[in-house]
Short mmCIF file of C-alpha atoms in Angstrom, two decimals:
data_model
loop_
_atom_site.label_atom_id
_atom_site.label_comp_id
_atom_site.label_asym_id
_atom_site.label_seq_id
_atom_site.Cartn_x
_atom_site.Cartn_y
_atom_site.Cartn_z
CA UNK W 10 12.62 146.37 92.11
CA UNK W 11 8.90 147.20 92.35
CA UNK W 12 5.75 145.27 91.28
CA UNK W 13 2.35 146.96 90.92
CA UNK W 14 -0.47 145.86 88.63
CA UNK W 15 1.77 143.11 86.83
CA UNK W 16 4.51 146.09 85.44
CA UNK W 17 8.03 145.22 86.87
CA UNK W 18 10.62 148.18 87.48
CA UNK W 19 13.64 147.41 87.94
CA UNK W 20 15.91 149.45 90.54
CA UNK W 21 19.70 148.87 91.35
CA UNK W 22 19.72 150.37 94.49
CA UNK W 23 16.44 150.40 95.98
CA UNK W 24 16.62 148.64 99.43
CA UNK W 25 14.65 146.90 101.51
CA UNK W 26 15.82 146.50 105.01
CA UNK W 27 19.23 145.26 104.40
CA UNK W 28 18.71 143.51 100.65
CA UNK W 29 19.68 144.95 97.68
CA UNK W 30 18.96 143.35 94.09
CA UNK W 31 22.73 142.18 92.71
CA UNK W 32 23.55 142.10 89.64
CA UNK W 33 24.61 138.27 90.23
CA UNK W 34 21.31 137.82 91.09
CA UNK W 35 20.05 139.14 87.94
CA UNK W 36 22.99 136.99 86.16
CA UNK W 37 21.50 133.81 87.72
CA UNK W 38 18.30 134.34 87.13
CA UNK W 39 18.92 134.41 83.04
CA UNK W 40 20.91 131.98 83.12
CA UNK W 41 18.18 129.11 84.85
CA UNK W 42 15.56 130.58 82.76
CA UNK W 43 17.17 130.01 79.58
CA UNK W 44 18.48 126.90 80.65
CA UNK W 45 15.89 125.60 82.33
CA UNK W 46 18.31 124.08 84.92
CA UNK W 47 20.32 125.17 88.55
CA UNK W 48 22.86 122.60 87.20
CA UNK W 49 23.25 123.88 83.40
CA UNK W 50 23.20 127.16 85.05
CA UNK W 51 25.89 126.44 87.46
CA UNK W 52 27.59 125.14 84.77
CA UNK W 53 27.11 128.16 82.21
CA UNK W 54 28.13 130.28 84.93
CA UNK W 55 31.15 128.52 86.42
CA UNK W 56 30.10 128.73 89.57
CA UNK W 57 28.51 125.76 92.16
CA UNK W 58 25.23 125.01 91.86
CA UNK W 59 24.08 126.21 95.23
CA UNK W 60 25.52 129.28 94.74
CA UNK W 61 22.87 129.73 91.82
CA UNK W 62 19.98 128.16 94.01
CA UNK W 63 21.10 131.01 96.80
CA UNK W 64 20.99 133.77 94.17
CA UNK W 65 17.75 132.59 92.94
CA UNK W 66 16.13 132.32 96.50
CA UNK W 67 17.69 135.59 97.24
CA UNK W 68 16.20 137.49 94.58
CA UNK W 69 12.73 135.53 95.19
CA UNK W 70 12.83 136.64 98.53
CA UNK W 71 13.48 140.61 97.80
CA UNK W 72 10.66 140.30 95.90
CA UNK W 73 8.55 138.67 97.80
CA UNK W 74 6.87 136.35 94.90
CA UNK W 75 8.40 132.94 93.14
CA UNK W 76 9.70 133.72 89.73
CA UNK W 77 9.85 129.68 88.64
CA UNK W 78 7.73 126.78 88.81
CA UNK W 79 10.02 124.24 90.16
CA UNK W 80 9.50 120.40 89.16
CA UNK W 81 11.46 117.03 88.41
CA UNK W 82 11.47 118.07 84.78
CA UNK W 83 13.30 121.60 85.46
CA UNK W 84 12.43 125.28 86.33
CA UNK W 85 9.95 127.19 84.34
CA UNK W 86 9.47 130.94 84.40
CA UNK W 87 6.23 131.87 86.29
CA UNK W 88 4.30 134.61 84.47
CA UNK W 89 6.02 137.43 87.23
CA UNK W 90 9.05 135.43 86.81
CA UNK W 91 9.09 135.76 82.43
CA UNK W 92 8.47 139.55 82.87
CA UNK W 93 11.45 140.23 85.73
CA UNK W 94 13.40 138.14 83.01
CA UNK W 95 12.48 140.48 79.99
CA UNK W 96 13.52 143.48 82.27
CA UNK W 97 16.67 141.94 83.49
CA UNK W 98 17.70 140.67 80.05
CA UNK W 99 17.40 144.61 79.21
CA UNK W 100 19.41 146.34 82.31
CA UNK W 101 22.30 143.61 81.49
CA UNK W 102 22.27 144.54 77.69
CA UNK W 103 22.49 148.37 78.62
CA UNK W 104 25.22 148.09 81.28
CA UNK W 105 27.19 145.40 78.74
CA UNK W 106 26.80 148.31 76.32
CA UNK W 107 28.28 151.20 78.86
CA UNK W 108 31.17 149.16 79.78
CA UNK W 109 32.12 148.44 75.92
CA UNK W 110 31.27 152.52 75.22
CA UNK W 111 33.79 153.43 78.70
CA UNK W 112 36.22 151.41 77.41
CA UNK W 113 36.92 152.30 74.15
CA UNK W 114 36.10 156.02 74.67
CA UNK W 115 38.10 157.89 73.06
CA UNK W 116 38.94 155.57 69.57
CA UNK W 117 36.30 156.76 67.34
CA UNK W 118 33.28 154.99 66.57
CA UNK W 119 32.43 152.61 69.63
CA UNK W 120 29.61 150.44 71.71
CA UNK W 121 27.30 147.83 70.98
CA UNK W 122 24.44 147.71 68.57
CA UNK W 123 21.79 145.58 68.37
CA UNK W 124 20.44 144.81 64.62
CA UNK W 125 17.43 143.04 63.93
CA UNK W 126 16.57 141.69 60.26
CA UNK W 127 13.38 139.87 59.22
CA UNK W 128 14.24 136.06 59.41
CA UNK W 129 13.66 135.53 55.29
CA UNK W 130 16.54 138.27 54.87
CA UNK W 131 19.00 137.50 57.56
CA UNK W 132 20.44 134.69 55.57
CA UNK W 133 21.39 137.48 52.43
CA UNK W 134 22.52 140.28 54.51
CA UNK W 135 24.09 139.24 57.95
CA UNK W 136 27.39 138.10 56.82
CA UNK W 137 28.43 141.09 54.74
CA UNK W 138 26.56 143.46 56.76
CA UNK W 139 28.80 141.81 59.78
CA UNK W 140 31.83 141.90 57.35
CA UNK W 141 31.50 145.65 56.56
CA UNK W 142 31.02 147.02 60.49
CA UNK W 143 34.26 144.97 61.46
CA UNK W 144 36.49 146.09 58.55
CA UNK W 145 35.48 149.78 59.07
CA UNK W 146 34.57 150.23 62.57
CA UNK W 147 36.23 147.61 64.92
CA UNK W 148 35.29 149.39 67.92
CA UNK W 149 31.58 148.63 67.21
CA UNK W 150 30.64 145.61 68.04
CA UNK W 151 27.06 143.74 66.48
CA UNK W 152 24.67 141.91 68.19
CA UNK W 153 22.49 140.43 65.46
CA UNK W 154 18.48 138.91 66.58
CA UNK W 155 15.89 137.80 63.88
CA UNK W 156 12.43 137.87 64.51
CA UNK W 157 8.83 138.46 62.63
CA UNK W 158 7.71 141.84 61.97
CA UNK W 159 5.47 142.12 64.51
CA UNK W 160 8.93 141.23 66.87
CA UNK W 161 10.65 143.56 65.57
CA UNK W 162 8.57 146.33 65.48
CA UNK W 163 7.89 145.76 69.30
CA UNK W 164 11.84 145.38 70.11
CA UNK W 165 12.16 148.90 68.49
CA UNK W 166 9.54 150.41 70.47
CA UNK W 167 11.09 148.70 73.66
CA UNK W 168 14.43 150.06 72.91
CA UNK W 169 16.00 146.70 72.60
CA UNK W 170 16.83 146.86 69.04
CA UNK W 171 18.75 149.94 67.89
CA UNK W 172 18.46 149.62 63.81
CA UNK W 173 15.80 146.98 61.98
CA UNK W 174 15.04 146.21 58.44
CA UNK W 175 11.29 145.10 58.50
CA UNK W 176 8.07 145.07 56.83
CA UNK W 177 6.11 148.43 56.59
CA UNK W 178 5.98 150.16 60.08
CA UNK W 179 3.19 152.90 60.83
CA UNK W 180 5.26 156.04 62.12
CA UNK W 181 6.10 155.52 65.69
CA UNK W 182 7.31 158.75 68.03
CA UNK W 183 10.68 158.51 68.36
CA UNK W 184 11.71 156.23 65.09
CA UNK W 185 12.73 157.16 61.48
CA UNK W 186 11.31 154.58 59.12
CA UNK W 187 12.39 154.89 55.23
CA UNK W 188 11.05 152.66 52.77
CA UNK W 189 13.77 150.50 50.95
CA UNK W 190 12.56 148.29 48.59
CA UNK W 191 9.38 146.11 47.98
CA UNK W 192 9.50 142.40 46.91
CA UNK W 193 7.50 140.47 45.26
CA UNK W 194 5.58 137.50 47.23
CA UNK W 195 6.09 134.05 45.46
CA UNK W 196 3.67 131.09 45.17
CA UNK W 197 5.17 128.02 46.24
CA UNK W 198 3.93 124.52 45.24
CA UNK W 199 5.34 121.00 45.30
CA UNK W 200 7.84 120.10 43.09
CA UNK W 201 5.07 118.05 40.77
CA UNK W 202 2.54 120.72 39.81
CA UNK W 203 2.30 121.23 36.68
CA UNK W 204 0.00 125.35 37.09
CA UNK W 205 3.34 126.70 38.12
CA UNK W 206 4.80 129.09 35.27
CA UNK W 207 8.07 130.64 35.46
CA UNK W 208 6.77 133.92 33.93
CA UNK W 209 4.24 133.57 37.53
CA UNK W 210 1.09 132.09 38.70
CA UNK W 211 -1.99 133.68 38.60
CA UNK W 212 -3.47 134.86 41.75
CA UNK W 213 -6.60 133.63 41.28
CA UNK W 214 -4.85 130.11 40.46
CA UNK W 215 -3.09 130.39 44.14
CA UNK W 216 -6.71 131.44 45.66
CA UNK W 217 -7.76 127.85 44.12
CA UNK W 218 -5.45 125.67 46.43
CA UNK W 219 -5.17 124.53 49.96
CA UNK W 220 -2.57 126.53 51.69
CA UNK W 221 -0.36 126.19 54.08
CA UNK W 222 -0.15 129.64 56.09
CA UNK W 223 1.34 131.41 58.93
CA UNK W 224 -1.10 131.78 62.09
CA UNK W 225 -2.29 135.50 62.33
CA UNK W 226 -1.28 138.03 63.48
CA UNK W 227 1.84 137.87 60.37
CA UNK W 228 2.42 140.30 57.94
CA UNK W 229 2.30 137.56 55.00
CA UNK W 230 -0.97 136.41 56.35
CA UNK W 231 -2.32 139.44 56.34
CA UNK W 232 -1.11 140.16 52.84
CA UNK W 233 -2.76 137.01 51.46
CA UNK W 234 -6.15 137.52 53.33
CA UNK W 235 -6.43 141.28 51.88
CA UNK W 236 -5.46 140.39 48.63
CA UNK W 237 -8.31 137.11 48.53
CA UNK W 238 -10.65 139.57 49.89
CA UNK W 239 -10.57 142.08 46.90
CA UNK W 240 -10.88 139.30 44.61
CA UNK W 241 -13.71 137.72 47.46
CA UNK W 242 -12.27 134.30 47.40
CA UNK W 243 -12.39 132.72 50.63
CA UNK W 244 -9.11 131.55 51.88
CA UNK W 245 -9.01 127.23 52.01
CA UNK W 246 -5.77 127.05 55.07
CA UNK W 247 -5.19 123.22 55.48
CA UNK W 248 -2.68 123.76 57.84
CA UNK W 249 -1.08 126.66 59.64
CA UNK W 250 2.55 127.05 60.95
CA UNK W 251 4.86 129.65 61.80
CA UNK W 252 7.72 127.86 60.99
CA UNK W 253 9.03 128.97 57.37
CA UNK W 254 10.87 125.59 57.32
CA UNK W 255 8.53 123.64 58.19
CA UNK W 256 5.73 124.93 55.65
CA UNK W 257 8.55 124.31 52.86
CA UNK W 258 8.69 120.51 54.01
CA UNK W 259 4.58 120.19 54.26
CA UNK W 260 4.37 121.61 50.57
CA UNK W 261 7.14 119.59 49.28
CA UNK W 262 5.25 116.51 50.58
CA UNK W 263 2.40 117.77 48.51
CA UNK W 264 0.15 118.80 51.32
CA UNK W 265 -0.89 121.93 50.15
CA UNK W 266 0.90 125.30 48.70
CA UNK W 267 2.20 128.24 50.57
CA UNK W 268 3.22 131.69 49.75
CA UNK W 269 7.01 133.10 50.70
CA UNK W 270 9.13 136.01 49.93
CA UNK W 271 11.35 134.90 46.62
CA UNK W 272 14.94 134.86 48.61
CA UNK W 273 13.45 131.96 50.71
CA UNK W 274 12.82 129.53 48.23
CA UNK W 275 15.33 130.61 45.45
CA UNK W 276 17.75 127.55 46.65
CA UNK W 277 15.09 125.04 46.36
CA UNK W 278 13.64 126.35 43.44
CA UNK W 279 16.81 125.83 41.65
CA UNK W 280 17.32 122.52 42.91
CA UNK W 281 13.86 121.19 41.93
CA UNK W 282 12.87 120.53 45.57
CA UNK W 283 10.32 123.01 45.17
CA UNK W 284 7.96 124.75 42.77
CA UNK W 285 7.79 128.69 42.89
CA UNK W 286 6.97 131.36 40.63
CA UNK W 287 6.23 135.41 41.20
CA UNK W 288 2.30 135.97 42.36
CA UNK W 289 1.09 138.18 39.30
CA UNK W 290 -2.17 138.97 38.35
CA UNK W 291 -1.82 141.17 40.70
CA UNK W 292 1.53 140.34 42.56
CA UNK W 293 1.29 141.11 45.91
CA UNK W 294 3.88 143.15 47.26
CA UNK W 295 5.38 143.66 50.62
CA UNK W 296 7.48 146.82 51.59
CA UNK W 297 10.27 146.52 53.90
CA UNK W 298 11.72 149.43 55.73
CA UNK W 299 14.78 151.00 57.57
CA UNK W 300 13.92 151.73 61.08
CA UNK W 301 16.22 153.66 63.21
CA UNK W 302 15.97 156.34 66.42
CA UNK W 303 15.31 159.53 65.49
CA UNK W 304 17.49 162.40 66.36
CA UNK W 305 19.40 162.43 69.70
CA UNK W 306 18.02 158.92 70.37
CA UNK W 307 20.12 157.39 67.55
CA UNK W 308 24.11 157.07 68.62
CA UNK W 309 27.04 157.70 66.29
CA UNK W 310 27.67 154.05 65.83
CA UNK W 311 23.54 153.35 65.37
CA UNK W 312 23.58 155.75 62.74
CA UNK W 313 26.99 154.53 61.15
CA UNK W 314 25.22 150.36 61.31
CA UNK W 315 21.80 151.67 60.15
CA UNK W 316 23.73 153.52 56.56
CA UNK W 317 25.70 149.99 56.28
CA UNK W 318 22.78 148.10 56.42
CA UNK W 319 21.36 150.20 53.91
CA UNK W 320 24.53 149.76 51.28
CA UNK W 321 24.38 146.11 51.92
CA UNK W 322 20.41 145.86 51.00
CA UNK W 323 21.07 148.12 47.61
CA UNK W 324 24.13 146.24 47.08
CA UNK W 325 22.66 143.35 46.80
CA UNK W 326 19.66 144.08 44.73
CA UNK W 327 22.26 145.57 42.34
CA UNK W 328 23.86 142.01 42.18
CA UNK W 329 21.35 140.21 41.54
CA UNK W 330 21.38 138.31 44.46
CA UNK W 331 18.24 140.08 45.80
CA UNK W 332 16.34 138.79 42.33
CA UNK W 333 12.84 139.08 43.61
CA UNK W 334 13.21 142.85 44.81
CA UNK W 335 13.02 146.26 43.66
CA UNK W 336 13.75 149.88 45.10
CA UNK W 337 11.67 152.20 46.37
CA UNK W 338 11.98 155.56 44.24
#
């Protein structure tokens, strides 16, 4: 492994003197960072705990730099030590997926395939996009992350994602990106006010109210700030969070509105918990898109995830369960 200007490579067999970076080491080393522990690690691991602190020093020691901050309240990653993590995380991944593709070779579609969804959609399309890839192709096996756009789009670039379904992505070399659908944006007040129309609410009426609001960079921020600009309304944010969650609880306790895609607040809509309505007047829409390697980049079982993925989101519109969407034509 080599370090120069704060970009870690990592290198399976590069030697120096007699040390060679093991891929125990590398096992350890994920397992105390995400842990935060040599004794939840040990434990994780089934293995004694100063077996793990010997890994650990190990590895420290063939790269010549500390990789945690060590303390009474636990081990945290250094700012060397969160980057050889991110690159570790990544060689384990790949050589998981080469031992699954080796060992199924041979019985059609195979490997591992990472999928990432937008966190407001995971909740509508994991479970029958899971359901579909293990009825059809059991040799394929999902690994499913959620994230932000902005996540995503960098976990594509990265190559740790193979196939995402995210907001609007500029054309990136190397990616296919197709537009799917777009979807409304919803205003979404406490359960008591009285502005909120099912037919929608006006945006100027939203513009009006305090709002709670993602921090920027986010693609719904971004989305709200353009749309008050055209109208050149200054944006009143009483409190920012990105936690979807917990701006539903702040506006249910009346502390301001907020403005979510229309699958994220259906439940509570329906159960009076919460006060939502279509933005109209104009709406503002976002676009959400397939995004998938292009040509040789993509595997067979990529591809195969990427089309079910793509059944599942029109499937769903079609059903109704997907009420605040509509496909691109």
């Amino acid at each position: 492994m080599a370090i120069c200007h704060g970009v870690i490579a990592l290198n399976w067999r590069r030697r120096r003197g007699d040390h060679t970076v093991e891929m125990r080491q590398l096992q350890a080393l994920l397992a105390v960072a995400d842990t935060g522990s040599v004794t939840k690690a040990a434990e994780l691991l089934h293995i004694v705990q100063p077996a793990v602190t010997r890994q650990i020093h190990n590895l420290e020691a063939e790269l010549g730099t500390s990789l945690f901050d060590r303390s009474r309240s636990g081990m945290r990653l250094t700012e060397i030590g969160a980057q050889v993590v991110e690159r570790a995380r990544r060689a384990l991944n790949e050589l998981d997926r080469a031992r699954e593709e080796a060992r199924t070779s041979g019985a059609g579609l195979h490997g591992i395939v990472t999928v990432g969804l937008l966190a407001s959609t995971a909740s509508l399309l994991a479970v029958p996009l899971v359901s579909a890839v293990t009825e059809r192709h059991p040799g394929v096996r999902l690994r499913v992350v959620t994230g932000y756009g902005g996540h995503l789009s960098r976990w594509l670039e990265a190559g740790d994602v193979d196939v995402a379904l995210t907001y609007n992505q500029p054309p990136a070399t190397g990616l296919d990106v197709k537009p799917l659908l777009e979807e409304a944006l919803w205003a979404v007040a406490p359960p008591a006010a009285a502005t909120v129309r099912p037919e929608g609410v006006d945006l100027s009426e939203l513009l009006l109210q305090s709002l709670v609001m993602p921090s920027a960079p986010h693609a719904i921020r971004s989305l709200v700030e353009s749309a008050a600009a055209r109208l050149n309304v200054p944006l009143d944010i009483a409190v920012e969070t990105n936690d979807a969650g917990v701006q539903k609880q702040l506006v249910q306790s009346g502390l301001g509105w907020t403005v979510l895609p229309g699958i994220m607040v259906a439940d509570e809509a329906a159960g009076g918990v919460l006060n939502s309505s279509p933005i109209v007047n104009p709406e503002i829409p976002r676009k959400i898109v397939l995004v998938r390697p292009s040509g040789t980049r993509a595997p067979g079982a990529g591809r195969m995830v990427a089309d079910l993925l793509e059944d599942v989101v029109l499937t769903r519109i079609a059903s109704g369960k997907w009420p605040s969407a509509r496909l691109v034509v």
